[in-house]
XYZ file of C-alpha atoms in Angstrom:
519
model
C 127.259 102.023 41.966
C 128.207 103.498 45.623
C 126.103 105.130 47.779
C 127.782 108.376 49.626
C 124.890 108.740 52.613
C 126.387 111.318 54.671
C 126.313 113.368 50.775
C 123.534 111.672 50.017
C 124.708 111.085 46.820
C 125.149 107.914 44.384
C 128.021 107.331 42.372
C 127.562 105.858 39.160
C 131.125 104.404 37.396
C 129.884 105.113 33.500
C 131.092 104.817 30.143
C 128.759 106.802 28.729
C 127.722 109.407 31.389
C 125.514 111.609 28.971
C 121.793 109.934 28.961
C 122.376 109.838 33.027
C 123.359 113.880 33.209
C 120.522 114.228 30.124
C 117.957 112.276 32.422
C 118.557 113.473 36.067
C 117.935 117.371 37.512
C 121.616 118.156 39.335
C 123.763 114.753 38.500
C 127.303 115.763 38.032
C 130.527 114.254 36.694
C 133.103 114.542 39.527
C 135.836 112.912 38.006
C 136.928 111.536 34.216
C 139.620 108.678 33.884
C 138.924 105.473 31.882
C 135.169 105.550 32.938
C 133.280 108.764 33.876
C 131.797 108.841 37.868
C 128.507 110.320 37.639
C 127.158 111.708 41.461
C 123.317 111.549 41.178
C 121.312 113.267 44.177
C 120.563 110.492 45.731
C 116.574 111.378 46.106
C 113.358 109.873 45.048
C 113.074 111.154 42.011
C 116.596 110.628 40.384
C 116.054 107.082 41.743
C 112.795 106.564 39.956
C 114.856 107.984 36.967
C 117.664 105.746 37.424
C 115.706 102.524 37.453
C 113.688 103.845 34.261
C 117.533 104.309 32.227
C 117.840 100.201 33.714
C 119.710 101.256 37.120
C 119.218 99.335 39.946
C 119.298 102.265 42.543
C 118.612 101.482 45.891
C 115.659 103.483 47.452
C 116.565 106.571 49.377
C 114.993 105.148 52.666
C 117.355 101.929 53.311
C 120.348 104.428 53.955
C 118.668 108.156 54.977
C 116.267 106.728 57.633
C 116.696 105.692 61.199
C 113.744 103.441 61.655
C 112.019 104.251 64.938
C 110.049 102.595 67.721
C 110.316 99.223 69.301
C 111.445 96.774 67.299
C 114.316 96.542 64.513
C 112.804 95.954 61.287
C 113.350 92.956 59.254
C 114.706 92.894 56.130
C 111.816 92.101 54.781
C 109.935 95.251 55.876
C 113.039 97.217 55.207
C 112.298 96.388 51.153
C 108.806 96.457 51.622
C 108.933 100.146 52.799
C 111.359 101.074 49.849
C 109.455 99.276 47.917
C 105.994 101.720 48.854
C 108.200 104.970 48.864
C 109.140 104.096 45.490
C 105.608 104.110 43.986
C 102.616 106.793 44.063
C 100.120 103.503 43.049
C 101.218 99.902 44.212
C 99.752 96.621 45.707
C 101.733 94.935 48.905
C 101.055 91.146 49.149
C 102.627 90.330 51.829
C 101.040 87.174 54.216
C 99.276 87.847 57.035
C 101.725 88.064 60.034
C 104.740 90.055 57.948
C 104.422 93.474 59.806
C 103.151 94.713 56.608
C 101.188 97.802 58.571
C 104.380 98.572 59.954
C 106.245 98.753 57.729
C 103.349 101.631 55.406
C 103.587 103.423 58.497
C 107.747 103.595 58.393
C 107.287 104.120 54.400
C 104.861 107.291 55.281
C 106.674 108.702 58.299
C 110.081 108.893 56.071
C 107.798 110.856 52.935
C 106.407 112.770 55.831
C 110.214 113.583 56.770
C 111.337 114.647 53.446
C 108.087 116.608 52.639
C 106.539 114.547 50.066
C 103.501 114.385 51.804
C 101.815 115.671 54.936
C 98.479 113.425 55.952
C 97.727 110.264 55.439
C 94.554 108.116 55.661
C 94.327 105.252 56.218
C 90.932 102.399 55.761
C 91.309 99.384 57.859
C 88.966 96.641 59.541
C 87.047 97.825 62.927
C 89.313 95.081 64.473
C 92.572 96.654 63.545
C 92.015 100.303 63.736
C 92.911 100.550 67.406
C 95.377 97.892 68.564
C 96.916 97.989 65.246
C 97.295 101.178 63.561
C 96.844 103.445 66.203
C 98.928 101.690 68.645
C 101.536 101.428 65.982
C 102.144 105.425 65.492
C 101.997 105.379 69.171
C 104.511 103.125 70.014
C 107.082 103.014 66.795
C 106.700 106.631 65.227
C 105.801 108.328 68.305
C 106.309 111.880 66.746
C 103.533 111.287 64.942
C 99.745 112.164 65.978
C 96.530 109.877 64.700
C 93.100 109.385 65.698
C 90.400 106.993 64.762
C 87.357 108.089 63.300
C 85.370 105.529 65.149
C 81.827 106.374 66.333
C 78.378 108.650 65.595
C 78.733 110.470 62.164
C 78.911 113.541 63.923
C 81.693 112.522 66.204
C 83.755 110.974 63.211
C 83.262 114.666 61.613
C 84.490 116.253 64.613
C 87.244 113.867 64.561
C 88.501 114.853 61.224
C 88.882 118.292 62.685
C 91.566 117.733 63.880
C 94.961 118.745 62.892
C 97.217 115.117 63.087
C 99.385 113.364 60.805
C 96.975 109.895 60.168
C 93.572 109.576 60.312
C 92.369 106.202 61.095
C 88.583 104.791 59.570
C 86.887 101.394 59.131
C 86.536 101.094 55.245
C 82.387 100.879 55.663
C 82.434 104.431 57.817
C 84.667 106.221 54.966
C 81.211 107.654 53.437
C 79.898 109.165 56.222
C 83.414 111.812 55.851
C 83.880 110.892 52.693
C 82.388 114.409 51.334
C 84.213 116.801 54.078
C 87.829 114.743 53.798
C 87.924 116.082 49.862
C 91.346 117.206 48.897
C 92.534 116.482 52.460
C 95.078 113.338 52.428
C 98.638 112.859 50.286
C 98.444 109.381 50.604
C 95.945 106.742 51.693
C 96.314 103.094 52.675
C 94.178 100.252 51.979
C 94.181 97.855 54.909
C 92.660 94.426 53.566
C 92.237 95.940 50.850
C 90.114 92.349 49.114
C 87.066 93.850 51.395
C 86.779 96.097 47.695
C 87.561 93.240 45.275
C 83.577 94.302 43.979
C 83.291 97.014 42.314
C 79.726 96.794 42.340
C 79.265 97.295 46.216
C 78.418 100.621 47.450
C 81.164 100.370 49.599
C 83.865 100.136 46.255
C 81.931 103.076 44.225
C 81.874 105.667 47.638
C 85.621 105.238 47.814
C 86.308 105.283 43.955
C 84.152 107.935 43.571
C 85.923 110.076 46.390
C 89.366 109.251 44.795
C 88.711 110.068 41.617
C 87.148 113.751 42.432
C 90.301 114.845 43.983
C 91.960 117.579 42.096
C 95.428 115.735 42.605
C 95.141 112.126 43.351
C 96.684 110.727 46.796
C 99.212 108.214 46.668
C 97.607 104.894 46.936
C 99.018 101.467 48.734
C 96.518 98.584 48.808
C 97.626 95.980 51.337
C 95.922 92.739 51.436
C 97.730 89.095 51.726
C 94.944 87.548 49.566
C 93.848 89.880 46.666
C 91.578 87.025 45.084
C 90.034 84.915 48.144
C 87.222 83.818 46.212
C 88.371 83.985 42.273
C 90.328 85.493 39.651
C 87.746 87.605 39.256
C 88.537 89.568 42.428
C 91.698 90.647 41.147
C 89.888 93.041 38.471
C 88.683 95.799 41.147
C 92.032 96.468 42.352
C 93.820 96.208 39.350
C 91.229 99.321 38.333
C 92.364 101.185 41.483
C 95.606 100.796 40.810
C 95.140 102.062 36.833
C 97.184 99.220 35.455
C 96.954 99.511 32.155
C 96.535 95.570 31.628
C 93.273 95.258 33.221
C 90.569 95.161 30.914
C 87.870 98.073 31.190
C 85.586 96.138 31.813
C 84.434 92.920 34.475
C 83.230 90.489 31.777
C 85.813 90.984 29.330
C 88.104 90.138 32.597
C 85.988 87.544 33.670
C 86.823 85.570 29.837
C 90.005 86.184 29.984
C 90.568 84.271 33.383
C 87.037 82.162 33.858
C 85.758 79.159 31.536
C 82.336 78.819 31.840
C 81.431 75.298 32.798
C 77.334 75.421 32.408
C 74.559 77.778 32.826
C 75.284 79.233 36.216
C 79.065 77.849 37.063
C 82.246 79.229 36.087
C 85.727 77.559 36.940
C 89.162 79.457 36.884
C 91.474 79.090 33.898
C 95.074 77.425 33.747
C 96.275 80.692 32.991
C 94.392 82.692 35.323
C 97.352 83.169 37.871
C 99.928 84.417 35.995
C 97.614 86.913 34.365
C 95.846 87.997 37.713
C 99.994 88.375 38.543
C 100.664 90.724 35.501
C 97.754 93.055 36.055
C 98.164 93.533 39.971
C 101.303 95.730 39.289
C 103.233 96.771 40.838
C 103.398 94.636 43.775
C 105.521 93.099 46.168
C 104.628 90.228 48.046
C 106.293 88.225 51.152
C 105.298 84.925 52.010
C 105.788 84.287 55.949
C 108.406 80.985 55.075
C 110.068 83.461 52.751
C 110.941 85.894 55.852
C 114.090 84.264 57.071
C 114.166 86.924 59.830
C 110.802 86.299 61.483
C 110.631 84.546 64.357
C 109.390 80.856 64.419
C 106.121 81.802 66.012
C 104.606 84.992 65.444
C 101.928 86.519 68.152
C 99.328 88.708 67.381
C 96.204 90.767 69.789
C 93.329 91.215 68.076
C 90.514 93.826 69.865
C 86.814 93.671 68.996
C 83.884 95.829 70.770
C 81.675 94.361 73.436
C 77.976 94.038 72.057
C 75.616 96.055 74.351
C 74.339 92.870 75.497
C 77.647 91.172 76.445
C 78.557 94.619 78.205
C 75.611 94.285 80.218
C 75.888 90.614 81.152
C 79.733 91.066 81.868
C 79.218 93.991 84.189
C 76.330 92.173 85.814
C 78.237 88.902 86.360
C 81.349 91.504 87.741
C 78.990 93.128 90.206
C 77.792 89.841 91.745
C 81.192 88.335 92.212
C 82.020 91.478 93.856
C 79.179 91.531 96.200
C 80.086 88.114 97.096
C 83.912 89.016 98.096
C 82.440 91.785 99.881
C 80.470 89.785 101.779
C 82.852 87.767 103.040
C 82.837 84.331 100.548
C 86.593 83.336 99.840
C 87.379 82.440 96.356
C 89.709 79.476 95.751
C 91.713 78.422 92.976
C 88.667 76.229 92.341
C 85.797 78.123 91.874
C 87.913 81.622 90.275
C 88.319 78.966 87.572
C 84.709 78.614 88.066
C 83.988 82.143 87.643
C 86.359 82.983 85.347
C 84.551 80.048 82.461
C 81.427 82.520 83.456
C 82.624 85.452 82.148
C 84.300 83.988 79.902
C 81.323 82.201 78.191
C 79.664 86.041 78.173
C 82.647 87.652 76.202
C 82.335 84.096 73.659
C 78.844 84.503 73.405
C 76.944 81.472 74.921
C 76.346 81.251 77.788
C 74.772 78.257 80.190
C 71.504 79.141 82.269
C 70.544 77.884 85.305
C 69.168 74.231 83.079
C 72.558 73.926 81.352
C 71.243 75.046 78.263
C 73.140 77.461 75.554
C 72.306 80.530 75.562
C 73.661 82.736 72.672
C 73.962 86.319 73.544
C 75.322 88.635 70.691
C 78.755 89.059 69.955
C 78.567 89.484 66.268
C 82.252 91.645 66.394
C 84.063 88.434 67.794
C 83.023 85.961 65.267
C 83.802 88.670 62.387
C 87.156 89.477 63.094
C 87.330 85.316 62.802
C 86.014 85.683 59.407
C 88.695 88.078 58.521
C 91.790 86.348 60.096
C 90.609 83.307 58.244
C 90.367 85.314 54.835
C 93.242 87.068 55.432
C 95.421 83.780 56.113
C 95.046 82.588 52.666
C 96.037 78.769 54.068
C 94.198 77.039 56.823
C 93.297 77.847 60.159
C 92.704 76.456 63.411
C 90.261 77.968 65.563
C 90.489 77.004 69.616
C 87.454 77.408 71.363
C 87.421 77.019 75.191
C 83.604 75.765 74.654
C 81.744 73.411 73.561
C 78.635 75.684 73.228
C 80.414 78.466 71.312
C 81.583 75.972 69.322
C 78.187 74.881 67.540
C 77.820 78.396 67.235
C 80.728 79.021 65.603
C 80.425 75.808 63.335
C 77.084 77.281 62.367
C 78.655 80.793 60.899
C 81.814 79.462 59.685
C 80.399 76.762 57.346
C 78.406 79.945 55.400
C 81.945 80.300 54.079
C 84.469 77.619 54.355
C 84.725 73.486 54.726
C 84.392 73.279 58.844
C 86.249 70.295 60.636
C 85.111 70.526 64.937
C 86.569 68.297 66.953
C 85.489 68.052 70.654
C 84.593 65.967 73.880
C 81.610 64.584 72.005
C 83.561 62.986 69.042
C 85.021 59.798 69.252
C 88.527 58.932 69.208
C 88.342 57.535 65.732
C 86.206 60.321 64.399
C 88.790 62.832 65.308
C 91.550 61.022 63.715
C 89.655 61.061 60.300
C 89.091 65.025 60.579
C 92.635 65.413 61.611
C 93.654 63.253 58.720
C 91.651 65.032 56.345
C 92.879 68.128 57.358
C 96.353 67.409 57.288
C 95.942 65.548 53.937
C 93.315 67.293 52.229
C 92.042 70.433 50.564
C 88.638 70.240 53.170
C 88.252 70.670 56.418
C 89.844 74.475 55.519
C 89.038 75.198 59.176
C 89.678 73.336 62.308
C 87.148 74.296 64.968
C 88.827 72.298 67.644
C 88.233 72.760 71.979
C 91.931 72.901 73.174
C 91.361 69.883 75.498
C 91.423 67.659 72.221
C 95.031 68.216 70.912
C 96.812 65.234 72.449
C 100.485 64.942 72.497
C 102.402 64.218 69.701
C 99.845 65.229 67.195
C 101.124 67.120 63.721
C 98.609 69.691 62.419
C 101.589 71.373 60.109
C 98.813 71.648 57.131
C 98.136 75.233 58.993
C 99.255 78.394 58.918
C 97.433 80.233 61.244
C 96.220 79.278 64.938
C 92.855 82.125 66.424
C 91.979 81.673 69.901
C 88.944 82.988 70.106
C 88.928 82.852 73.868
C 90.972 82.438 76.300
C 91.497 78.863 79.074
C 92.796 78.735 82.270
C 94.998 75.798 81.752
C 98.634 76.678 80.891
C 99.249 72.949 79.537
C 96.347 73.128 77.434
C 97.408 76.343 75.491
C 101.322 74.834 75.447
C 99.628 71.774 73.217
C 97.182 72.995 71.526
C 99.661 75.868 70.009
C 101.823 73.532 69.675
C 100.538 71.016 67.078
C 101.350 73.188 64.241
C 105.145 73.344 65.920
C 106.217 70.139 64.566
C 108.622 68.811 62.376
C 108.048 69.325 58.877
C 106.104 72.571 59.366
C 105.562 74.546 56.444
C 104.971 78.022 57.782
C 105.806 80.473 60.232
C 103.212 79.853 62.711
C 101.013 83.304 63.250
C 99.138 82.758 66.650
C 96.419 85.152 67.104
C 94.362 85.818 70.382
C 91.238 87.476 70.507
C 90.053 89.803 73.195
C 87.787 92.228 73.691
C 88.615 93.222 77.534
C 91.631 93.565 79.664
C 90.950 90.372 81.598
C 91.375 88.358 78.423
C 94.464 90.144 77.529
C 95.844 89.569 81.123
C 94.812 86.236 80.673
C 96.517 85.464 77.540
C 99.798 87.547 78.755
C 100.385 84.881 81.244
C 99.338 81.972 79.104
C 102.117 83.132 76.714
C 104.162 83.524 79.333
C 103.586 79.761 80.920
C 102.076 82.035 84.172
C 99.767 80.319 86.566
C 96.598 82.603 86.336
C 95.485 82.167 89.785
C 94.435 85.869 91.376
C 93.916 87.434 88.279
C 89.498 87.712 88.922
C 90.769 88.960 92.722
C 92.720 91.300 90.423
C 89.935 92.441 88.067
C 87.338 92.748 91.022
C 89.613 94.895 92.923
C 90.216 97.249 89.678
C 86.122 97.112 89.432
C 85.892 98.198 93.134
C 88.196 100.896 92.618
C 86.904 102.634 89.394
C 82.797 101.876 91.103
């Protein structure tokens, strides 16, 4: 088999050429000797043909597209993207840190291209839809318009309006347009798509509902790095959604086939239960982050979240004062901008101290969800860094609803945090590490993780060089996927230098003189 791309053509060498012209619209023999060559348009269709008649064609995208925006792709997003161009229905698997969203968004701007399809919707977390998706068709397929359906139900109506080529919604807020988007996307994308792995939650019936009323269903590509975070069971939802034809019709009948009940009220998972969630979550393709050859060793990630009311109010407040004070005359050091800059901090972490030194939680309910989902999302462990010890107990508090919770902070002993280190390097619980950066001495391995959240950011370069760095250690496992939280630009500034080993002296001067100029 050769591929002709400037022809766009494939040449098949065949002995018996007749089930191929039979089988494929416009395939032609251009020359008989021995063998018969057979040129097939080399197109979506005749290679969905080809691989039914047993051919392995290669997907029209890895040799008619030029890949835009800034970066070059990997390989593994190269196949990942053939792999969704190839299939109206399909599951991607791929870890956490991957580039998965990038490469759907490649995979629909080529269909968009070749006039398969012409808008695309896609559902994502509130965390994501921004400095993800959006940013993405910004910044790598910048020929392409979006906009993010992000606010009052009126606005998000208004919103849909317009004429672009993605339309960007949180999964909950896709029934409040659910009704007036009817018959209005090609294609849609699942982002995380586990959030529907119940089929009982309004949330699963609004959007099953919606898809099956269309006159012609969209193309569908559910993305999610852990289809079954809680049980085999999960898998059944999505299996539905995808119309595989092995999933049983119904939950229970799904839930004996993978579940053994072990007493009145507790089930346990089969033996058998992965390779038959495996089977019915087809087709799929899935990437594991050690099995990406490509990626870098450490891969960095933003994450945005809203300000609550209150934290907006606080943070302005506690801006406004500092600036009164520079304008005033009062000289900030190195010292106390550290000082400052912990204050603020402590507002966008949500607890804060008051004038006793007590916590004092405001609400910042966005921040310690988009946790939840990282840590979901990761599949493997995670350590959490928390530049307080307040926010920690916090944290601790909401976590442990969920998941096994290690901390580890000034107020454990030495030989306390060697057990929870121990435990979490050599056993199934602690699955999280809540940890304050100041604890991760040198030389300490914490390779049992594969994904690092700072939920905050610290004003110590060596601090954020160790801490990140006990998962860089011999013997690793995974690539490491760093991810920083932020919900303003003075955290992002923050973390820019951190990464960059900058000293972060000047940057409140900075902020105040950006608040004095937009006042």
């Amino acid at each position: 088999m050769r591929v002709v791309e400037d022809k766009q053509k494939i040449l098949l060498n065949l002995r018996n050429p007749e089930r191929v012209l039979a089988a494929v619209p416009d395939a032609e023999i251009v020359r008989r000797t021995d063998t018969t060559i057979v040129a097939c348009p080399h197109s979506l269709q005749a290679v969905s043909t080809l691989r039914t008649l047993g051919f392995d064609a290669p997907a029209p995208i890895l040799h008619q597209y030029d890949w835009p925006g800034r970066f070059k792709p990997y390989e593994h997003q190269r196949q990942t993207a053939a792999f969704a161009t190839l299939h109206h229905k399909c599951i991607i698997l791929n870890q956490i840190g991957t580039g998965k969203s990038l490469s759907a968004l490649w995979a629909a701007d080529y269909l968009m291209n070749i006039g398969a399809i012409k808008k695309v919707l896609i559902l994502s977390p509130l965390s994501t839809l921004e400095r993800v998706w959006k940013d993405s068709v910004f910044l790598d397929i910048s020929h392409r318009d979006a906009v993010v359906l992000h606010g009052s139900a009126a606005r998000r109506h208004k919103l849909l309006e317009q004429d672009v080529d993605f339309y960007i919604i949180n999964h909950d807020g896709f029934r409040v347009i659910a009704d007036a988007a009817h018959g209005m996307f090609d294609l849609v994308i699942i982002d995380e798509a586990a959030v529907l792995r119940n089929a009982r939650t309004n949330r699963y019936k609004a959007f099953n509902t919606w898809y099956r009323s269309q006159s012609r269903e969209p193309s569908l590509w559910l993305m999610t790095g852990t289809p079954t975070p809680n049980e085999p069971t999960d898998a059944w939802s999505l299996a539905r959604l995808l119309d595989n034809p092995l999933a049983p019709k119904t939950y229970s009948s799904f839930r004996d086939r993978v579940m053994v009940r072990k007493s009145m009220y507790s089930w346990g998972p089969r033996p058998e239960a992965p390779e038959i969630v495996s089977r019915i979550l087809q087709p799929s393709i899935i990437y594991k982050r050690e099995d990406c050859f490509d990626l870098p060793d450490t891969v960095v990630n933003n994450i945005t979240v809203d300000l609550t009311a209150e934290q907006a109010k606080h943070f302005k407040t506690m801006v406004s004062t500092m600036l009164v004070e520079v304008d005033s005359g009062q000289t900030i050091t190195a010292v106390n901008e550290a000082v400052k800059l912990q204050k603020l901090v402590q507002i966008l972490c949500g607890v804060a101290y008051n004038d006793d030194g007590e916590n004092v939680e405001i609400d910042c309910k966005p921040r310690v969800d988009a946790v939840c989902e990282i840590i979901e999302q990761a599949g493997g462990k995670a350590i959490v860094f928390v530049p307080l010890t307040g926010t920690i107990k916090m944290l601790e508090r909401e976590l442990s609803k969920r998941w096994s919770v290690g901390v580890v902070n000034g107020n454990v002993s030495a030989s306390k945090r060697g057990d929870i280190f121990g435990s979490f390097q050599q056993r199934k619980d602690p699955h999280v590490l809540l940890a304050h950066p100041a604890t991760m001495a040198h030389g300490l391995t914490l390779t049992e993780a594969s994904t690092v959240i700072w939920y905050g950011p610290i004003t110590s370069n060596e601090q954020y060089v160790q801490a990140n760095g006990r998962v860089e250690r011999i013997g690793k496992k995974h690539v490491s996927y760093v991810v920083h939280i932020t919900a303003t630009e003075l955290e992002r500034k923050m973390f820019r230098r951190l990464d960059s080993k900058q000293k972060l002296q000047g940057i409140l001067l900075d902020l105040l003189e950006q608040e004095r100029r937009t006042a």
